[in-house]
mmCIF file of C-alpha atoms and ligand atoms in Angstrom:
data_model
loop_
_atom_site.group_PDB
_atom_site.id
_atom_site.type_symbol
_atom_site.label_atom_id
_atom_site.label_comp_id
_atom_site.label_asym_id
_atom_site.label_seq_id
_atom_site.Cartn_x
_atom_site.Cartn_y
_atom_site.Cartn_z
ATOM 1 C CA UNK A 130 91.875 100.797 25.825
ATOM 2 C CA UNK A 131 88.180 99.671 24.436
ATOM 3 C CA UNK A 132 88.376 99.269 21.017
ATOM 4 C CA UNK A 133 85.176 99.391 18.526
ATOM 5 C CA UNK A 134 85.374 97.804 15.292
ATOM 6 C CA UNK A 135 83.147 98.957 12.513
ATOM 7 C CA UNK A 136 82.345 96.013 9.255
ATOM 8 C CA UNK A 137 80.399 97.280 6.451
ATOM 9 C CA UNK A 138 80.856 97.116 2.641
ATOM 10 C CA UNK A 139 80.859 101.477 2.466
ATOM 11 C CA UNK A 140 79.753 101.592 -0.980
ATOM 12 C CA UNK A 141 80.418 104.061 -0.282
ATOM 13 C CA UNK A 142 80.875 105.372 3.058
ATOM 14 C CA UNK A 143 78.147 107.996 4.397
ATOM 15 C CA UNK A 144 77.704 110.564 7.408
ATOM 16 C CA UNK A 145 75.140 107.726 9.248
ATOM 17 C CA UNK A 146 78.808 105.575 9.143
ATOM 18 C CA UNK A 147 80.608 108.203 10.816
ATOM 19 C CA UNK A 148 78.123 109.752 12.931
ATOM 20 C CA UNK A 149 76.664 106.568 14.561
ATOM 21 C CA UNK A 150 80.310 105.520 15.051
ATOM 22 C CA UNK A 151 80.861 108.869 17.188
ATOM 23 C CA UNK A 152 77.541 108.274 19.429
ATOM 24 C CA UNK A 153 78.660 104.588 19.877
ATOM 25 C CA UNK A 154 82.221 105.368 21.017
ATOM 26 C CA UNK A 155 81.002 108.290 23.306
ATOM 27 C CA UNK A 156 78.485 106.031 25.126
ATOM 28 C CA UNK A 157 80.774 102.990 25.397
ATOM 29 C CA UNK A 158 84.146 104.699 25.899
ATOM 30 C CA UNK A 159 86.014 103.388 23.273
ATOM 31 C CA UNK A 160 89.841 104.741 22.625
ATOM 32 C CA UNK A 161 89.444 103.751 18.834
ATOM 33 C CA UNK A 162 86.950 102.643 16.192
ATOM 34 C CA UNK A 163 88.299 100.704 13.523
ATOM 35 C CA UNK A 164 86.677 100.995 10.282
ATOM 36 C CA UNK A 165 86.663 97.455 8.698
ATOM 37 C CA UNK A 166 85.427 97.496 4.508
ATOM 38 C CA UNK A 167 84.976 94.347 3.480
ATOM 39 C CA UNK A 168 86.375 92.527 0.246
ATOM 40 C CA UNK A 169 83.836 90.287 -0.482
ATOM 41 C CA UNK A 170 80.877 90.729 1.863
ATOM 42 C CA UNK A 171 79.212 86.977 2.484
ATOM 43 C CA UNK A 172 75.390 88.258 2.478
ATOM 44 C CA UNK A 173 75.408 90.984 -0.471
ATOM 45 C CA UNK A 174 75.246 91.121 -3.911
ATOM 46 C CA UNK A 175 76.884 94.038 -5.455
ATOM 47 C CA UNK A 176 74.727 95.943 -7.053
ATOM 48 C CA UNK A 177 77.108 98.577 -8.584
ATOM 49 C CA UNK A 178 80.584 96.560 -7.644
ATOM 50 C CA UNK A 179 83.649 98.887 -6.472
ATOM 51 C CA UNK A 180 87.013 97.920 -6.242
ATOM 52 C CA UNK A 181 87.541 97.303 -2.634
ATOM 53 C CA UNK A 182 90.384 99.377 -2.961
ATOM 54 C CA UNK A 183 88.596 102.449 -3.871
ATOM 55 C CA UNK A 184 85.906 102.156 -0.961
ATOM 56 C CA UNK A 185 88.836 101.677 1.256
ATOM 57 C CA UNK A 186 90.124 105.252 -0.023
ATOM 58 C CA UNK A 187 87.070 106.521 0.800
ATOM 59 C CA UNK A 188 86.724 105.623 4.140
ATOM 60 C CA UNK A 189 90.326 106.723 5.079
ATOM 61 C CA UNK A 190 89.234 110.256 3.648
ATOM 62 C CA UNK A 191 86.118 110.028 5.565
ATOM 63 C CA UNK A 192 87.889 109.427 8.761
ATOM 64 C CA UNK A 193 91.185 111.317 8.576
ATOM 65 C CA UNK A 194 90.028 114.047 10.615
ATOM 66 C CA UNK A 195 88.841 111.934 13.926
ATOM 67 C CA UNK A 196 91.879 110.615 16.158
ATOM 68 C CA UNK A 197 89.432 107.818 17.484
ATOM 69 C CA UNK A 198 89.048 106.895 14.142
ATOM 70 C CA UNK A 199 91.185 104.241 12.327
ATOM 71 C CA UNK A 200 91.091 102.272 9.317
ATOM 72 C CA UNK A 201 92.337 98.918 8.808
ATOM 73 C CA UNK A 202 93.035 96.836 5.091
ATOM 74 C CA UNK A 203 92.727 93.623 7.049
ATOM 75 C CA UNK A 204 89.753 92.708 4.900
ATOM 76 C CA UNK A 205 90.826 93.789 1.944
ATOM 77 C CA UNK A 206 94.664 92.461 2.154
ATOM 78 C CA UNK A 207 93.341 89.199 2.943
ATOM 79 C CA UNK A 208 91.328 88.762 -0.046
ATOM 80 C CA UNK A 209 88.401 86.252 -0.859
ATOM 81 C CA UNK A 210 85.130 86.456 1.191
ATOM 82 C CA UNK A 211 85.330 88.559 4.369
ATOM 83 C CA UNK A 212 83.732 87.189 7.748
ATOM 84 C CA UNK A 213 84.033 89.103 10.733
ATOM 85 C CA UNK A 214 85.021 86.110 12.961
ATOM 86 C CA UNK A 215 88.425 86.537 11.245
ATOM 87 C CA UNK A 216 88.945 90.155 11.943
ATOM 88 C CA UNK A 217 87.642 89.945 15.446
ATOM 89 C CA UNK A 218 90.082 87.239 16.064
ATOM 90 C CA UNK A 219 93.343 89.900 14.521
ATOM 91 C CA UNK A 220 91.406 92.232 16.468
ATOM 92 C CA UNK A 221 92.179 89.956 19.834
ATOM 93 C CA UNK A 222 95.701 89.505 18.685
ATOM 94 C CA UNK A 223 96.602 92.720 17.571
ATOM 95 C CA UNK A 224 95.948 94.728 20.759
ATOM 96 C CA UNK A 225 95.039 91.668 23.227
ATOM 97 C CA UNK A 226 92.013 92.985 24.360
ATOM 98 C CA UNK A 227 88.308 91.814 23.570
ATOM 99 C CA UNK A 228 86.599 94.401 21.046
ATOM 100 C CA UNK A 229 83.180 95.604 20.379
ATOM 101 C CA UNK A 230 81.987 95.192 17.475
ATOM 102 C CA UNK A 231 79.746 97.762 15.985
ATOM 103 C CA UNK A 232 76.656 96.970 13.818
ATOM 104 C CA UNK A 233 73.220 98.089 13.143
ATOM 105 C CA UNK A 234 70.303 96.923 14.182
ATOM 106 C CA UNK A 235 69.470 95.726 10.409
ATOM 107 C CA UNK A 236 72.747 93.638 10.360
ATOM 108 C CA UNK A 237 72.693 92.255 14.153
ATOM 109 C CA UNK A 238 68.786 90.782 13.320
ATOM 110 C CA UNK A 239 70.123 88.483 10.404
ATOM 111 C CA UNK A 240 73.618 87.946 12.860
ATOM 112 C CA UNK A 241 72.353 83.993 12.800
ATOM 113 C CA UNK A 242 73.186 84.025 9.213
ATOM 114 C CA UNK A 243 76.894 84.759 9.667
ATOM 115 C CA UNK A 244 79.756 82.623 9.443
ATOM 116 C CA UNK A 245 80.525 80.637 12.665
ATOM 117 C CA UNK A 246 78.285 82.960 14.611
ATOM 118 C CA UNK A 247 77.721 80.809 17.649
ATOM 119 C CA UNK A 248 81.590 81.554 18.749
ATOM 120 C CA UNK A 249 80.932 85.365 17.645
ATOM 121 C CA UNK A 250 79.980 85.359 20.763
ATOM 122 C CA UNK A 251 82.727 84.601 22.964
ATOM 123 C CA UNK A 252 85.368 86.650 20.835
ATOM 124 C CA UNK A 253 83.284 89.745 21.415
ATOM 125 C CA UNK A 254 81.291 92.035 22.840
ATOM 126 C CA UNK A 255 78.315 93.394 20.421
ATOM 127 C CA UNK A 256 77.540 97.226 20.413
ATOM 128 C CA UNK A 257 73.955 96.952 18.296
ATOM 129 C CA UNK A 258 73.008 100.540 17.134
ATOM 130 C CA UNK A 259 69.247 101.575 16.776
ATOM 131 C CA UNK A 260 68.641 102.076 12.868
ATOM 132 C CA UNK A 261 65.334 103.319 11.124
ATOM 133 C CA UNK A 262 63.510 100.575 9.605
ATOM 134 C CA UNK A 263 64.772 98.061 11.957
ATOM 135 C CA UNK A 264 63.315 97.224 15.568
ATOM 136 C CA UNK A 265 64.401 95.395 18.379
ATOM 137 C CA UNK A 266 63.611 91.731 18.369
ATOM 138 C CA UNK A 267 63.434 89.345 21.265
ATOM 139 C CA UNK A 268 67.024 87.903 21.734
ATOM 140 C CA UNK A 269 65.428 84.070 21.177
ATOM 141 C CA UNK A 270 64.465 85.364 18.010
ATOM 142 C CA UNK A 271 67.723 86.647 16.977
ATOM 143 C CA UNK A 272 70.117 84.149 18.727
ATOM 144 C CA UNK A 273 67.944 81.052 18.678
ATOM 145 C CA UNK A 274 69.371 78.673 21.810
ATOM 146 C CA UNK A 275 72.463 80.045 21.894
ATOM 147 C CA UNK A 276 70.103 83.163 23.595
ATOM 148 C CA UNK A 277 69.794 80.964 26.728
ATOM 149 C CA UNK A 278 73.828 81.267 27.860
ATOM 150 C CA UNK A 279 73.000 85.130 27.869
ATOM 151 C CA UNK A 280 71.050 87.143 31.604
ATOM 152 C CA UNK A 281 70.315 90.822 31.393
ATOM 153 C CA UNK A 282 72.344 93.446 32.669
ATOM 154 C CA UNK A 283 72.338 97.377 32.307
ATOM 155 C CA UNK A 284 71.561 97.919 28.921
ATOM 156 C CA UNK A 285 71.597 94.680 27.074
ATOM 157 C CA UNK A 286 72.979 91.086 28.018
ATOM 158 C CA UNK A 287 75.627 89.515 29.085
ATOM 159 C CA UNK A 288 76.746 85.346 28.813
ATOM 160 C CA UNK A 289 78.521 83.527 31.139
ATOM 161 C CA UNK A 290 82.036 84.259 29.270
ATOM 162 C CA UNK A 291 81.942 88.023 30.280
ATOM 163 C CA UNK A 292 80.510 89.128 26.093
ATOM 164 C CA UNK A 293 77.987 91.392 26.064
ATOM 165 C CA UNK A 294 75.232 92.612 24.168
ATOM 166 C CA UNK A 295 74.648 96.413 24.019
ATOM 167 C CA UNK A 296 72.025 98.385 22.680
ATOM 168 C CA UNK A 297 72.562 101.933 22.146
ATOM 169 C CA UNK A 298 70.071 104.491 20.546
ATOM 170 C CA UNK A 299 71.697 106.723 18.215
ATOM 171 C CA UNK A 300 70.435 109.733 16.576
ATOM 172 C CA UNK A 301 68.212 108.075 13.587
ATOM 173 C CA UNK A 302 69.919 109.179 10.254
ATOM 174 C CA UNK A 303 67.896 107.428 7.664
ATOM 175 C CA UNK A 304 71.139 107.322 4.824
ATOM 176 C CA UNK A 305 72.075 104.228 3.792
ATOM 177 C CA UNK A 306 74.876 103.566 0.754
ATOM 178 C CA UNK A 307 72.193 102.025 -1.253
ATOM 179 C CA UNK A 308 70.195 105.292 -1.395
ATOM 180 C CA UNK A 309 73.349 107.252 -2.135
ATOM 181 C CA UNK A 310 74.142 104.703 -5.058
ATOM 182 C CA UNK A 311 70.599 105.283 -6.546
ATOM 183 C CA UNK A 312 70.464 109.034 -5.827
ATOM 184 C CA UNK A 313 73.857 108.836 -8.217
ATOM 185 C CA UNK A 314 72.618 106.207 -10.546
ATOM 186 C CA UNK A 315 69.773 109.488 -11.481
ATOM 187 C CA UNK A 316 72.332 111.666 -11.623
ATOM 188 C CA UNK A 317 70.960 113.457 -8.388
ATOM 189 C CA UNK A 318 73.114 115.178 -5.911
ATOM 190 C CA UNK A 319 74.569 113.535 -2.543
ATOM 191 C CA UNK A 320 75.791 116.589 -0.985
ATOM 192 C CA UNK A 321 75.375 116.413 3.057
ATOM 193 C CA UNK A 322 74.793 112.792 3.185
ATOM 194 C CA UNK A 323 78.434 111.963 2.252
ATOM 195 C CA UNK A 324 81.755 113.997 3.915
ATOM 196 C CA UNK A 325 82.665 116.447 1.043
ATOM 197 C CA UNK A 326 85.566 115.198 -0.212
ATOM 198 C CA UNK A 327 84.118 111.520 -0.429
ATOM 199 C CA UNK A 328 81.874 113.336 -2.876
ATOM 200 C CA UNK A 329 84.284 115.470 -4.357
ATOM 201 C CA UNK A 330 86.260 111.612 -4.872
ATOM 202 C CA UNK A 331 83.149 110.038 -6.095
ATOM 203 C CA UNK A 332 82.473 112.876 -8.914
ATOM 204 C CA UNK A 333 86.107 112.946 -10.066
ATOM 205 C CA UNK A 334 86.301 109.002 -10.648
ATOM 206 C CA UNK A 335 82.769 108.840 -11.962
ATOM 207 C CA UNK A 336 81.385 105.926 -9.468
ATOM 208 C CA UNK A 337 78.067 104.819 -9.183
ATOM 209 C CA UNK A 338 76.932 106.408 -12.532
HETATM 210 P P1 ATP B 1108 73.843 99.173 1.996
HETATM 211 O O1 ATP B 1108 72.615 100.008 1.811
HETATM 212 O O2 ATP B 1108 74.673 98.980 0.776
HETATM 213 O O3 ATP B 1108 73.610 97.891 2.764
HETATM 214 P P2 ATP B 1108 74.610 100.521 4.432
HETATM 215 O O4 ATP B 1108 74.268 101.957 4.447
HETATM 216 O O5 ATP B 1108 73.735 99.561 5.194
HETATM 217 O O6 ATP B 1108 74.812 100.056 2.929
HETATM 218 P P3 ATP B 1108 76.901 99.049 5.308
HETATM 219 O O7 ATP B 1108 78.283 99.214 4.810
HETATM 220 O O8 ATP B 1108 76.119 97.865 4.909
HETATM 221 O O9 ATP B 1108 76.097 100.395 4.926
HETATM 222 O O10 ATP B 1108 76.861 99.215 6.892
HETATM 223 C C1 ATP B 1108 77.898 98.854 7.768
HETATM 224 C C2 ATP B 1108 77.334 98.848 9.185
HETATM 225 O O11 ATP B 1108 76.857 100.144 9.558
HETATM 226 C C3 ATP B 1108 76.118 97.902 9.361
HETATM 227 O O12 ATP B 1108 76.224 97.258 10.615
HETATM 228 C C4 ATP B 1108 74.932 98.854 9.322
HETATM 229 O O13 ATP B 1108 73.840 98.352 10.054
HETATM 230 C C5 ATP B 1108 75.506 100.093 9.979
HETATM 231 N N1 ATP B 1108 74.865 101.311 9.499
HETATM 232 C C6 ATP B 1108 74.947 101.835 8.258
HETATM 233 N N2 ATP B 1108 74.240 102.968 8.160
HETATM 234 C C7 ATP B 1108 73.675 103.181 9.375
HETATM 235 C C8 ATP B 1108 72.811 104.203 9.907
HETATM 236 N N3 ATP B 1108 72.368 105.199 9.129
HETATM 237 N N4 ATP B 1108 72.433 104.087 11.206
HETATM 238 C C9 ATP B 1108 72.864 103.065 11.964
HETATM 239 N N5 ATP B 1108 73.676 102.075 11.530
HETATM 240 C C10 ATP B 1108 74.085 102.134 10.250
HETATM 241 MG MG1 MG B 1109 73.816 97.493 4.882
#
């Protein structure tokens, strides 16, 4: 089975989460998506900081009602600053098979950043989804030299160890958490751009106020 893992910090989780997860695992075939929240996320600052706890809640509500969706407390049970060469690697050894990893086109741009990303590489494939605000950038400019090991193929790249590199277009939903935290911060509704009871959650505990 292919499995799809999905990193973010979902503060909180939104329907451009969930939907883009949906067109990714259609187009790929993937058995399950895991949704992966992060503890501490290396490259953010928290604006408005939730308990990783909580924004794991949400995201289980968010995807109870999908059987290809999963959630896993990897992240979040481990504790300290969460890189994704870490869960790719449980990923490998929980169900011995090399996973796709999920991410936008925002996050796979700045992928050079990331902790040990060089060996990112070899541990997984990359599903990149198309994101507003965010084009496609020549792979030198994104990998650097480590863009040399990979040759095209269908609908991406591939490197000499099998990983590829996937671009899929996805239906552009312009929501990002950061627009949901400041349409709350005004007091304005997010009805539609969340799943209902994430809002329903949200509005009972008070978050983002
Ligand atoms: P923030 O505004 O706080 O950064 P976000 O909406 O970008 O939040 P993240 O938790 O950072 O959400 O995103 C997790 C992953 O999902 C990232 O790889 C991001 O690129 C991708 N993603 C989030 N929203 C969308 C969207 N609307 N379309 C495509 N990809 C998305
Ligand atoms: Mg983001």
């Amino acid at each position: 089975m292919k499995i799809g893992i999905l990193g973010g910090t979902f503060n909180p989780v939104h329907l451009g989460h969930l939907r883009a997860a949906q067109e990714v695992a259609e187009d790929i075939g993937l058995g399950k998506v895991l949704f992966v929240p992060s503890f501490i996320p290396p490259h953010k600052v928290m604006d408005e900081p939730v308990e990783a706890g909580i924004r794991l809640e949400m995201v289980r509500m968010a995807i109870e009602s999908n059987p290809v969706f999963d959630v896993s407390s990897y992240e979040v049970d481990r504790g300290g600053t969460s890189y994704s060469i870490n869960t790719i690697e449980f990923v490998r050894e929980t169900y011995k098979t090399t996973p796709y990893f999920i991410l936008g086109m925002d996050a796979f741009n700045e992928i050079s950043t990331w902790f040990d990303f060089k060996r990112l590489f070899s541990l997984a494939h990359f599903a990149v989804m198309s994101r507003p605000g965010s084009s496609r950038l020549p792979l030198d400019k994104v990998l650097g030299d480590l863009s040399a090991s990979f040759r095209p193929n269908g609908n991406g790249f591939v490197n000499n160890e099998g990983c590829e590199i996937r671009y899929v277009g996805i239906s552009n939903l312009d929501i990002s958490s950061s627009v949901i935290r400041k349409l709350l911060k005004k007091g304005k509704s997010i009805k539609y751009l969340v799943p209902a009871s994430v809002e329903d959650y949200i509005e009972k505990e008070g978050l983002y106020r």
